[in-house]
Coordinates of C-alpha atoms in Angstrom, one line a residue:
M17 CA 29.2 -60.8 -98.2
A18 CA 30.5 -57.3 -97.7
A19 CA 29.2 -54.3 -95.7
G20 CA 30.4 -50.8 -95.9
T21 CA 31.3 -49.0 -99.1
D22 CA 33.8 -46.2 -98.2
G23 CA 36.8 -48.3 -97.0
A24 CA 39.9 -47.4 -99.0
Q25 CA 42.1 -50.0 -100.6
H26 CA 45.3 -50.6 -98.7
P27 CA 47.6 -52.5 -101.1
T28 CA 50.6 -52.3 -98.7
E29 CA 48.6 -54.1 -96.0
Q30 CA 48.9 -57.5 -97.7
V31 CA 49.9 -60.8 -96.2
G32 CA 52.3 -63.2 -97.8
P33 CA 51.3 -66.7 -99.0
T34 CA 52.5 -68.4 -95.8
G35 CA 51.2 -65.7 -93.5
E36 CA 54.2 -63.3 -93.5
G37 CA 53.2 -59.9 -92.2
A38 CA 50.3 -61.2 -90.1
L39 CA 50.0 -61.7 -86.3
V40 CA 47.5 -64.1 -84.6
V41 CA 46.5 -62.9 -81.2
I42 CA 45.4 -65.9 -79.0
P43 CA 44.1 -65.1 -75.5
T44 CA 44.5 -68.0 -73.0
F45 CA 43.2 -68.9 -69.6
N46 CA 43.7 -72.5 -68.6
E47 CA 44.5 -73.8 -72.1
R48 CA 47.8 -75.7 -71.4
D49 CA 46.6 -78.9 -73.2
N50 CA 45.1 -77.1 -76.2
L51 CA 47.8 -74.5 -76.9
P52 CA 50.6 -76.8 -78.2
I53 CA 48.1 -78.5 -80.5
I54 CA 46.7 -75.3 -82.0
L55 CA 50.1 -73.7 -82.5
T56 CA 51.4 -76.8 -84.3
R57 CA 48.4 -76.8 -86.6
L58 CA 48.7 -73.1 -87.2
H59 CA 52.3 -73.2 -88.3
E60 CA 51.7 -76.3 -90.4
A61 CA 49.0 -74.4 -92.2
L62 CA 50.9 -71.0 -92.4
P63 CA 54.6 -71.4 -91.5
G64 CA 55.4 -67.7 -91.8
I65 CA 52.7 -66.3 -89.5
G66 CA 53.5 -64.6 -86.2
V67 CA 51.7 -65.6 -83.0
L68 CA 51.1 -63.7 -79.7
V69 CA 49.8 -65.7 -76.8
V70 CA 48.2 -63.4 -74.3
D71 CA 47.9 -65.3 -71.0
D72 CA 46.0 -64.1 -68.0
S73 CA 48.1 -65.8 -65.3
S74 CA 46.5 -69.1 -65.9
P75 CA 46.6 -71.3 -62.7
D76 CA 47.1 -74.4 -64.8
G77 CA 50.5 -73.2 -66.1
T78 CA 49.4 -72.2 -69.7
G79 CA 51.8 -69.2 -69.5
E80 CA 54.8 -71.5 -68.8
V81 CA 53.8 -73.8 -71.6
A82 CA 53.6 -70.8 -73.9
D83 CA 57.1 -69.6 -72.8
K84 CA 58.6 -73.0 -73.6
L85 CA 56.9 -73.1 -77.0
A86 CA 58.3 -69.6 -77.8
A87 CA 61.8 -70.6 -76.6
A88 CA 61.7 -73.7 -78.8
D89 CA 60.6 -71.9 -81.9
S90 CA 63.9 -71.3 -83.8
L91 CA 62.1 -68.9 -86.3
S92 CA 61.0 -66.6 -83.4
R93 CA 57.4 -66.6 -84.6
I94 CA 55.9 -67.2 -81.2
H95 CA 55.7 -64.5 -78.6
V96 CA 54.0 -64.4 -75.1
L97 CA 52.4 -61.5 -73.3
H98 CA 51.8 -62.2 -69.6
R99 CA 49.0 -60.3 -67.8
T100 CA 48.7 -60.3 -64.1
E101 CA 44.9 -60.7 -63.8
K102 CA 42.0 -62.1 -65.7
D103 CA 39.8 -59.1 -66.6
G104 CA 38.0 -60.2 -69.8
L105 CA 38.5 -61.4 -73.3
G106 CA 38.1 -57.9 -74.7
R107 CA 41.0 -56.4 -72.6
A108 CA 43.2 -59.4 -73.5
Y109 CA 42.6 -58.7 -77.2
L110 CA 43.2 -55.0 -76.8
A111 CA 46.5 -55.7 -75.1
G112 CA 47.4 -58.0 -78.0
F113 CA 46.4 -55.4 -80.6
A114 CA 48.5 -52.8 -78.9
W115 CA 51.5 -55.2 -79.0
G116 CA 51.0 -55.9 -82.6
L117 CA 50.5 -52.3 -83.6
D118 CA 53.8 -51.4 -81.9
R119 CA 55.5 -53.7 -84.4
D120 CA 55.2 -53.9 -88.2
Y121 CA 52.4 -56.4 -88.6
R122 CA 50.1 -55.5 -91.4
V123 CA 47.1 -57.7 -90.4
I124 CA 46.1 -58.7 -86.9
I125 CA 44.0 -61.8 -86.3
E126 CA 41.7 -62.9 -83.5
M127 CA 41.6 -66.7 -82.8
D128 CA 40.6 -68.9 -79.9
A129 CA 43.0 -71.4 -78.3
D130 CA 40.5 -74.1 -77.9
G131 CA 40.4 -75.5 -81.5
S132 CA 37.0 -74.1 -82.4
H133 CA 38.6 -72.0 -85.1
A134 CA 40.4 -74.2 -87.6
P135 CA 43.9 -72.8 -88.3
E136 CA 43.6 -74.6 -91.7
Q137 CA 40.8 -72.1 -92.6
L138 CA 42.7 -69.0 -91.6
S139 CA 43.9 -68.5 -95.2
R140 CA 40.3 -67.8 -96.2
L141 CA 40.3 -64.7 -94.0
L142 CA 43.7 -63.6 -95.2
D143 CA 42.7 -64.0 -98.9
A144 CA 39.6 -61.8 -98.2
V145 CA 41.9 -59.1 -96.7
N146 CA 44.3 -59.4 -99.6
E147 CA 41.4 -59.0 -102.0
G148 CA 40.2 -55.7 -100.4
A149 CA 38.4 -56.4 -97.1
D150 CA 39.4 -54.3 -94.2
L151 CA 37.9 -56.7 -91.7
A152 CA 37.3 -60.4 -92.6
I153 CA 35.0 -62.4 -90.3
G154 CA 35.0 -66.2 -90.2
S155 CA 31.3 -66.7 -90.3
R156 CA 29.2 -69.7 -89.2
Y157 CA 26.0 -68.3 -90.6
V158 CA 26.7 -67.5 -94.3
P159 CA 26.3 -70.1 -97.0
G160 CA 29.1 -72.7 -96.6
G161 CA 29.5 -72.0 -92.8
E162 CA 29.0 -75.0 -90.5
L163 CA 28.7 -75.9 -86.8
V164 CA 30.1 -79.2 -85.5
N165 CA 29.3 -80.8 -82.2
W166 CA 27.8 -77.6 -80.7
P167 CA 25.0 -78.1 -78.1
K168 CA 21.6 -77.1 -79.5
R169 CA 21.2 -74.6 -76.7
R170 CA 24.4 -72.8 -77.5
E171 CA 23.5 -72.7 -81.2
L172 CA 20.1 -71.2 -80.5
L173 CA 21.6 -68.7 -78.2
S174 CA 24.3 -67.7 -80.7
K175 CA 21.8 -67.4 -83.6
G176 CA 19.4 -65.4 -81.5
A177 CA 22.2 -63.0 -80.3
N178 CA 23.2 -62.4 -83.9
T179 CA 19.7 -61.9 -85.2
Y180 CA 19.0 -59.4 -82.3
A181 CA 22.2 -57.5 -83.0
R182 CA 21.6 -57.4 -86.8
L183 CA 18.1 -56.0 -86.3
A184 CA 19.0 -53.6 -83.5
L185 CA 21.9 -52.1 -85.3
G186 CA 20.6 -52.3 -88.9
S187 CA 23.7 -54.3 -89.8
S188 CA 23.9 -56.9 -92.6
I189 CA 26.6 -58.9 -90.8
R190 CA 25.2 -62.4 -90.1
D191 CA 27.8 -63.5 -87.5
I192 CA 28.7 -60.2 -85.8
T193 CA 29.6 -62.1 -82.6
A194 CA 32.2 -64.3 -84.3
G195 CA 35.7 -64.3 -82.8
F196 CA 37.6 -65.6 -85.8
R197 CA 38.5 -62.4 -87.7
A198 CA 41.3 -60.5 -89.4
Y199 CA 41.8 -56.8 -89.3
R200 CA 44.0 -54.5 -91.3
R201 CA 46.2 -52.5 -89.0
S202 CA 44.7 -49.3 -90.4
V203 CA 41.3 -50.4 -89.0
L204 CA 42.7 -50.9 -85.5
Q205 CA 44.5 -47.6 -85.7
T206 CA 41.3 -45.8 -86.7
I207 CA 38.5 -47.1 -84.5
A208 CA 39.4 -45.6 -81.1
L209 CA 40.4 -48.7 -79.3
H210 CA 41.1 -46.6 -76.2
D211 CA 37.3 -46.1 -75.8
V212 CA 36.5 -49.8 -76.0
D213 CA 35.3 -51.3 -72.6
S214 CA 33.4 -54.4 -73.5
A215 CA 33.9 -58.1 -73.2
G216 CA 33.0 -61.4 -74.9
Y217 CA 30.1 -61.3 -77.3
C218 CA 29.8 -57.6 -76.8
F219 CA 33.5 -56.9 -77.6
Q220 CA 33.1 -58.6 -81.0
I221 CA 30.0 -56.7 -81.8
D222 CA 31.5 -53.5 -80.6
L223 CA 34.6 -53.7 -82.8
A224 CA 32.6 -54.8 -85.9
W225 CA 30.2 -52.0 -85.4
R226 CA 33.0 -49.4 -85.0
T227 CA 34.5 -50.8 -88.2
L228 CA 31.3 -50.4 -90.1
Q229 CA 30.6 -46.9 -88.7
S230 CA 34.1 -45.8 -89.8
G231 CA 33.2 -46.8 -93.4
F232 CA 35.5 -49.8 -93.7
I233 CA 34.8 -52.8 -95.8
V234 CA 33.6 -55.9 -93.8
R235 CA 33.4 -59.3 -95.5
E236 CA 32.2 -62.6 -94.1
V237 CA 33.8 -65.9 -95.3
P238 CA 32.4 -69.3 -94.4
I239 CA 34.2 -71.4 -91.8
T240 CA 33.5 -74.6 -89.9
F241 CA 33.2 -73.9 -86.1
T242 CA 33.9 -77.0 -84.0
E243 CA 33.0 -77.3 -80.3
R244 CA 36.1 -77.5 -78.1
A245 CA 37.2 -81.1 -77.2
I246 CA 39.3 -80.1 -74.1
G247 CA 38.3 -77.8 -71.3
E248 CA 35.1 -75.8 -70.8
S249 CA 33.5 -72.7 -72.4
K250 CA 34.2 -69.4 -70.5
M251 CA 31.0 -67.6 -71.7
S252 CA 28.9 -66.3 -68.9
G253 CA 25.4 -64.9 -68.4
G254 CA 26.8 -61.6 -67.4
V255 CA 28.6 -61.2 -70.7
M256 CA 25.3 -62.0 -72.5
T257 CA 23.4 -59.4 -70.5
E258 CA 26.1 -56.8 -71.2
A259 CA 25.8 -57.5 -74.9
F260 CA 22.0 -57.2 -74.9
L261 CA 22.0 -53.8 -73.2
Q262 CA 24.9 -52.3 -75.1
V263 CA 23.5 -53.3 -78.5
A264 CA 20.2 -51.7 -77.6
K265 CA 22.0 -48.5 -76.7
W266 CA 24.1 -48.5 -79.9
G267 CA 21.0 -49.1 -82.0
I268 CA 19.1 -46.3 -80.4
E269 CA 22.1 -43.9 -80.8
S270 CA 22.5 -44.8 -84.5
R271 CA 18.9 -44.2 -85.3
R272 CA 18.9 -40.9 -83.4
K273 CA 21.8 -39.7 -85.4
K274 CA 20.1 -40.8 -88.7
F275 CA 16.9 -39.0 -87.7
S276 CA 18.8 -35.8 -86.7
R277 CA 20.4 -35.7 -90.2
S278 CA 17.2 -36.2 -92.1

């Protein structure tokens, strides 16, 4: 599905068949066991893609593992950004976006380190961008999307959050909280990232909403989302509360603007 009709085509912001021109930003905190597995799978699927690991001073040594993987990569595809404190998924991604925009990457991707986002399905997002999407979202809730081994409580919470956001914002995106997504660099250069101050679920909703409000084309492609096998989820109740309040605020502001124009 696609939302937004005013996004311009960007034929120069294309990704090569093995991922050339794209950067995957992977935030990490205590993911030392998962990281080598996910990077191996990623480069088996897309040998030409760049990777930036953004580590928040993981006490389990994830940052050191990332440094060793980068040093061992003879093709210099793996890079590491060390941050001195853990201050949220949103800020980790923003730091990664800034790093990628300072270089010549044409598409910048969000992906988790825990294996819930299958690297083998990343090409679906890149194909959508190459075909004209400005933001491609790997969606669990469009036809063909699947959930594997997810606790029922988490599934109900996720579906409820997405339904709430869709109704509050008047958006047609079915999985606006999804964290597996690919942005054209022109989107990230346009949507005022310096104003973003949200985390977790709210960060994903925030950026998708800004993308829509800026008139870009958003497309959802089906993916299989698999519950992590190693480690624990870092989602907190505070992040959910933030998302609930912010989405309500954005929805009210959007309706107020529409009413004032009518």
